[in-house]
Amino acid sequence: MTFHGTVSAADAPNGCVAQNDGVVGVGRDLGRSSSPIPLPEQEHLHQVTQELIVSLDVSEQSPPHSSSYLFPVLGALVYRHPPSKKSISTQGTSGLPSARGSHQALDPQSGMAGSRALLLLGWVLGHPRAGSLLSVLQNARQMLPGGAHPLLFLLSAQVLGLAATEMALLTTDPPWSTIFRGESVTLRCRGSQPSGQQPTTWYHNDKILARTATDTYRITNARQKQTGTYKCQSPGSVASNPITLIVSYDWLILQVPSHAVFEGELLCMQCRGWEPGSVTSVQYFRDGADITTRYASDKQLCIPRAETQQSGRYRCMGQMNSFLSVIKRESQELHVCIRELFSSPVLSVASSAETLEGSPLNLSCVTHLSPHSPRTILWYLFYRNGTVLQGPKTSSKYHVPMVGLADTGSYSCEVRAENSSIWKQSAQVPIAVRRVPISGVSLDAQPHEGQVMEGQRLVLSCSVAAGTGSISFSWHREGSAEVLGRGTRYEIPSAQRDDDGHYYCVASNGGVPAQSPRLQVTVVGVSSLFYCHIRAPLLLAALGSLLSGLLAVHVLTSKDPKGAKQ
């Protein structure tokens, strides 16, 4: 049986379970039983959620009220009988309890809600990791054909409403899970609102025990019938963590904390006999190994900085006087769970695409605080190549508006708990900042279009539309391996006929070079200019003179002979 602090050896699982088990207390409000259940592994949970999504093909005509009243019942039913890892498969849900009554297992495509889908929904609601399934529900709404389904909206609303409420914290004074018959203990329930406005409800073995105007409940002259699991619910909070109280009739008991013990905290326990001072030569054991000399003092065994791997089965042994003899007695074995305060952080990069120079960089340090310690404040630090970039701060985000090549490196984050010695660091994530590639290389010429008279100056210019960093330019002519020049301009002071050809420039910022289109350069020679600009007018003048002479001859020869005689 999973408890907040300790459990008996008979009920304890083989390991410390539910160290970060979502929002505890949600299941009680949905009719969840407190029956023992081992948490499924991640692949088990994945298969169940896949089954949920596949099976949740419910017709819009299905009455939503039928599912709303079934959810608490199914949550309790499936929670009492969770599907085993072996029984869950992608082919079916044979490990789930069968539905009886008016809701029979039907084909999902028949337009009616099948019992398998409802049972899976009930299991999700009743499962102690219902809080961590919240994101699954939100994603499932988008994955279903036709958008969000009313049935899933109902499911999401119930989980969302409860997950937003803080869980009450139940403690005991004295802080032990085991007491002797006839002793007294005070239970205290701390919630999100001060007591007195509304009554505090107390539960014993999932049944209402009492309602008090204060946040305390006193057990005096304890009897064995008061052994069991206690919970409370304060105003404005959901049901608290469960605490197991054992009223013992044994000669010797081991007293361990009734509250949750987190990593990094002081863990103390003590071995007590029925009569005060009647125990001598006390020994303490964990999982069968004697740990007395390492941690024990005269009265208690204390571990100053508990670690999760120190969870296990504890017991004590001591000598007790019995009339004229000394008898060695042994306590019952109790399971002590050292809980994880927060999970190991994971550094998340907002974009998985290549990080380009000048683009923003957004990092998140993702960790999960135990729901049993909601008031713990976490501090975050961000590192690059082992150097602190930001922190400690309460923000789990790190933002760089515009990154440069100097921001390349191995990034990590660290999480520290306030008022605790616990700190955890993420794995390093390499981030390489790349230059923005060169693109849009263009070439311009003066005179325009690259036509120049022999002896005149020719200027070529190269530019890029995009690209960051230091950009280098080089000039080339087609058919030649020689680099003509470097820089954004290339100038030929006095163009000659042998400068004809196709020119281009190449731009590079350390990445893949980019090349401009080729430009045809034409040099017009002096002889050509002479024929075009000097000889042509002379020929035209000569041709004009010839035409004038021919015209004069024609006029003379065409005169009347008679007129000539006269």
mmCIF file of C-alpha atoms in Angstrom, residues 126-286:
data_model
loop_
_atom_site.group_PDB
_atom_site.id
_atom_site.type_symbol
_atom_site.label_atom_id
_atom_site.label_comp_id
_atom_site.label_asym_id
_atom_site.label_seq_id
_atom_site.Cartn_x
_atom_site.Cartn_y
_atom_site.Cartn_z
ATOM 1 C CA GLY A 126 -8.792 6.703 -10.768
ATOM 2 C CA HIS A 127 -5.086 6.332 -11.408
ATOM 3 C CA PRO A 128 -2.747 8.138 -8.978
ATOM 4 C CA ARG A 129 -0.967 9.706 -11.918
ATOM 5 C CA ALA A 130 -4.111 11.422 -13.180
ATOM 6 C CA GLY A 131 -2.400 14.792 -12.860
ATOM 7 C CA SER A 132 0.433 13.769 -15.186
ATOM 8 C CA LEU A 133 -2.134 12.462 -17.710
ATOM 9 C CA LEU A 134 -3.547 15.946 -18.150
ATOM 10 C CA SER A 135 -1.401 16.648 -21.187
ATOM 11 C CA VAL A 136 -2.455 13.323 -22.721
ATOM 12 C CA LEU A 137 -6.097 14.356 -22.462
ATOM 13 C CA GLN A 138 -5.404 17.727 -24.049
ATOM 14 C CA ASN A 139 -3.529 16.121 -26.962
ATOM 15 C CA ALA A 140 -6.190 13.443 -27.387
ATOM 16 C CA ARG A 141 -8.846 16.082 -27.966
ATOM 17 C CA GLN A 142 -6.929 17.314 -31.003
ATOM 18 C CA MET A 143 -6.229 13.801 -32.311
ATOM 19 C CA LEU A 144 -9.851 12.630 -32.349
ATOM 20 C CA PRO A 145 -11.672 12.831 -35.708
ATOM 21 C CA GLY A 146 -13.995 15.788 -35.894
ATOM 22 C CA GLY A 147 -12.245 17.665 -33.115
ATOM 23 C CA ALA A 148 -12.966 17.561 -29.400
ATOM 24 C CA HIS A 149 -15.627 15.137 -28.205
ATOM 25 C CA PRO A 150 -18.105 16.032 -25.424
ATOM 26 C CA LEU A 151 -17.145 12.881 -23.531
ATOM 27 C CA LEU A 152 -13.515 13.877 -23.523
ATOM 28 C CA PHE A 153 -14.409 17.449 -22.599
ATOM 29 C CA LEU A 154 -16.200 16.057 -19.562
ATOM 30 C CA LEU A 155 -13.194 13.977 -18.613
ATOM 31 C CA SER A 156 -10.812 16.904 -19.094
ATOM 32 C CA ALA A 157 -13.012 19.241 -17.085
ATOM 33 C CA GLN A 158 -13.039 16.927 -14.090
ATOM 34 C CA VAL A 159 -9.277 16.453 -14.098
ATOM 35 C CA LEU A 160 -8.569 20.129 -14.846
ATOM 36 C CA GLY A 161 -10.812 21.330 -12.045
ATOM 37 C CA LEU A 162 -9.172 19.083 -9.483
ATOM 38 C CA ALA A 163 -5.596 19.486 -10.648
ATOM 39 C CA ALA A 164 -5.840 23.249 -10.137
ATOM 40 C CA THR A 165 -6.633 22.749 -6.426
ATOM 41 C CA GLU A 166 -3.853 22.370 -3.900
ATOM 42 C CA MET A 167 -3.632 19.191 -1.883
ATOM 43 C CA ALA A 168 -3.975 19.468 1.907
ATOM 44 C CA LEU A 169 -1.008 18.382 4.021
ATOM 45 C CA LEU A 170 -1.615 15.975 6.903
ATOM 46 C CA THR A 171 0.945 15.650 9.731
ATOM 47 C CA THR A 172 1.027 14.088 13.184
ATOM 48 C CA ASP A 173 2.385 15.183 16.565
ATOM 49 C CA PRO A 174 4.400 13.300 17.732
ATOM 50 C CA PRO A 175 5.608 12.606 14.193
ATOM 51 C CA TRP A 176 5.610 8.795 14.411
ATOM 52 C CA SER A 177 3.621 6.263 12.452
ATOM 53 C CA THR A 178 3.569 3.726 15.305
ATOM 54 C CA ILE A 179 2.478 4.345 18.896
ATOM 55 C CA PHE A 180 1.717 2.123 21.878
ATOM 56 C CA ARG A 181 -1.785 1.375 23.060
ATOM 57 C CA GLY A 182 -3.024 4.076 25.404
ATOM 58 C CA GLU A 183 -0.850 6.850 23.973
ATOM 59 C CA SER A 184 -2.152 10.015 22.279
ATOM 60 C CA VAL A 185 -1.493 11.690 18.956
ATOM 61 C CA THR A 186 -2.685 14.915 17.281
ATOM 62 C CA LEU A 187 -3.458 15.095 13.559
ATOM 63 C CA ARG A 188 -3.028 18.463 11.843
ATOM 64 C CA CYS A 189 -4.460 19.391 8.410
ATOM 65 C CA ARG A 190 -2.903 22.318 6.568
ATOM 66 C CA GLY A 191 -4.676 23.631 3.480
ATOM 67 C CA SER A 192 -4.578 26.592 1.130
ATOM 68 C CA GLN A 193 -7.078 28.601 3.226
ATOM 69 C CA PRO A 194 -7.104 29.380 6.961
ATOM 70 C CA SER A 195 -9.229 27.109 9.108
ATOM 71 C CA GLY A 196 -12.397 28.308 10.777
ATOM 72 C CA GLN A 197 -14.318 29.466 7.719
ATOM 73 C CA GLN A 198 -15.467 25.949 6.864
ATOM 74 C CA PRO A 199 -15.102 22.678 8.759
ATOM 75 C CA THR A 200 -12.181 20.306 8.213
ATOM 76 C CA THR A 201 -13.247 16.785 7.275
ATOM 77 C CA TRP A 202 -11.354 13.786 8.673
ATOM 78 C CA TYR A 203 -11.324 10.298 7.173
ATOM 79 C CA HIS A 204 -10.377 6.951 8.674
ATOM 80 C CA ASN A 205 -10.003 4.077 6.199
ATOM 81 C CA ASP A 206 -11.867 6.169 3.572
ATOM 82 C CA LYS A 207 -14.869 6.745 5.834
ATOM 83 C CA ILE A 208 -15.781 10.091 7.338
ATOM 84 C CA LEU A 209 -14.476 10.146 10.893
ATOM 85 C CA ALA A 210 -15.351 13.666 12.009
ATOM 86 C CA ARG A 211 -15.745 17.305 11.012
ATOM 87 C CA THR A 212 -13.985 19.887 13.147
ATOM 88 C CA ALA A 213 -13.967 23.673 13.231
ATOM 89 C CA THR A 214 -10.196 23.647 13.712
ATOM 90 C CA ASP A 215 -7.422 22.080 11.666
ATOM 91 C CA THR A 216 -6.568 19.487 14.354
ATOM 92 C CA TYR A 217 -7.995 16.160 15.474
ATOM 93 C CA ARG A 218 -6.892 14.542 18.733
ATOM 94 C CA ILE A 219 -6.685 10.801 19.370
ATOM 95 C CA THR A 220 -6.400 10.046 23.093
ATOM 96 C CA ASN A 221 -5.909 6.691 24.803
ATOM 97 C CA ALA A 222 -5.395 5.028 21.417
ATOM 98 C CA ARG A 223 -6.807 1.553 20.817
ATOM 99 C CA GLN A 224 -6.077 -0.999 18.120
ATOM 100 C CA LYS A 225 -9.323 -0.192 16.299
ATOM 101 C CA GLN A 226 -7.832 3.242 15.574
ATOM 102 C CA THR A 227 -5.071 1.654 13.487
ATOM 103 C CA GLY A 228 -5.512 2.523 9.815
ATOM 104 C CA THR A 229 -5.157 5.141 7.136
ATOM 105 C CA TYR A 230 -6.072 8.742 7.889
ATOM 106 C CA LYS A 231 -6.793 11.595 5.500
ATOM 107 C CA CYS A 232 -8.201 15.069 5.817
ATOM 108 C CA GLN A 233 -9.741 17.710 3.599
ATOM 109 C CA SER A 234 -9.456 21.357 4.534
ATOM 110 C CA PRO A 235 -11.381 24.291 3.004
ATOM 111 C CA GLY A 236 -10.183 25.105 -0.513
ATOM 112 C CA SER A 237 -8.081 21.946 -0.837
ATOM 113 C CA VAL A 238 -8.493 18.436 -2.158
ATOM 114 C CA ALA A 239 -7.995 15.374 0.031
ATOM 115 C CA SER A 240 -4.652 15.229 1.787
ATOM 116 C CA ASN A 241 -1.891 12.719 1.625
ATOM 117 C CA PRO A 242 -2.707 9.499 3.471
ATOM 118 C CA ILE A 243 -0.941 8.710 6.747
ATOM 119 C CA THR A 244 -0.894 5.292 8.348
ATOM 120 C CA LEU A 245 -1.170 5.093 12.110
ATOM 121 C CA ILE A 246 -0.366 1.797 13.842
ATOM 122 C CA VAL A 247 -1.512 1.296 17.439
ATOM 123 C CA SER A 248 0.784 -1.479 18.670
ATOM 124 C CA TYR A 249 0.442 -4.034 21.476
ATOM 125 C CA ASP A 250 4.014 -5.308 20.950
ATOM 126 C CA TRP A 251 6.794 -5.257 23.528
ATOM 127 C CA LEU A 252 9.107 -3.366 21.149
ATOM 128 C CA ILE A 253 8.296 -0.955 18.324
ATOM 129 C CA LEU A 254 10.287 0.978 15.742
ATOM 130 C CA GLN A 255 8.995 4.521 15.395
ATOM 131 C CA VAL A 256 9.570 6.075 11.971
ATOM 132 C CA PRO A 257 8.200 9.362 10.563
ATOM 133 C CA SER A 258 4.548 9.349 9.588
ATOM 134 C CA HIS A 259 5.084 12.227 7.166
ATOM 135 C CA ALA A 260 6.860 12.206 3.829
ATOM 136 C CA VAL A 261 10.639 12.290 4.083
ATOM 137 C CA PHE A 262 12.358 13.876 1.100
ATOM 138 C CA GLU A 263 15.888 13.462 -0.141
ATOM 139 C CA GLY A 264 18.277 15.781 1.619
ATOM 140 C CA GLU A 265 16.198 15.911 4.788
ATOM 141 C CA LEU A 266 16.998 14.537 8.227
ATOM 142 C CA LEU A 267 15.570 11.041 8.740
ATOM 143 C CA CYS A 268 15.263 9.973 12.378
ATOM 144 C CA MET A 269 13.743 6.879 13.947
ATOM 145 C CA GLN A 270 13.776 5.390 17.418
ATOM 146 C CA CYS A 271 13.413 1.996 19.045
ATOM 147 C CA ARG A 272 11.037 1.995 22.057
ATOM 148 C CA GLY A 273 10.007 -0.589 24.593
ATOM 149 C CA TRP A 274 6.672 -0.896 26.351
ATOM 150 C CA GLU A 275 8.259 0.322 29.554
ATOM 151 C CA PRO A 276 10.347 3.534 29.388
ATOM 152 C CA GLY A 277 14.062 2.801 29.560
ATOM 153 C CA SER A 278 13.528 -0.948 29.360
ATOM 154 C CA VAL A 279 15.501 -1.454 26.118
ATOM 155 C CA THR A 280 19.280 -1.816 25.983
ATOM 156 C CA SER A 281 21.824 -2.833 23.337
ATOM 157 C CA VAL A 282 19.662 -1.490 20.489
ATOM 158 C CA GLN A 283 20.516 -2.435 16.916
ATOM 159 C CA TYR A 284 19.018 -1.031 13.698
ATOM 160 C CA PHE A 285 18.729 -2.842 10.394
ATOM 161 C CA ARG A 286 17.910 -1.804 6.826
#
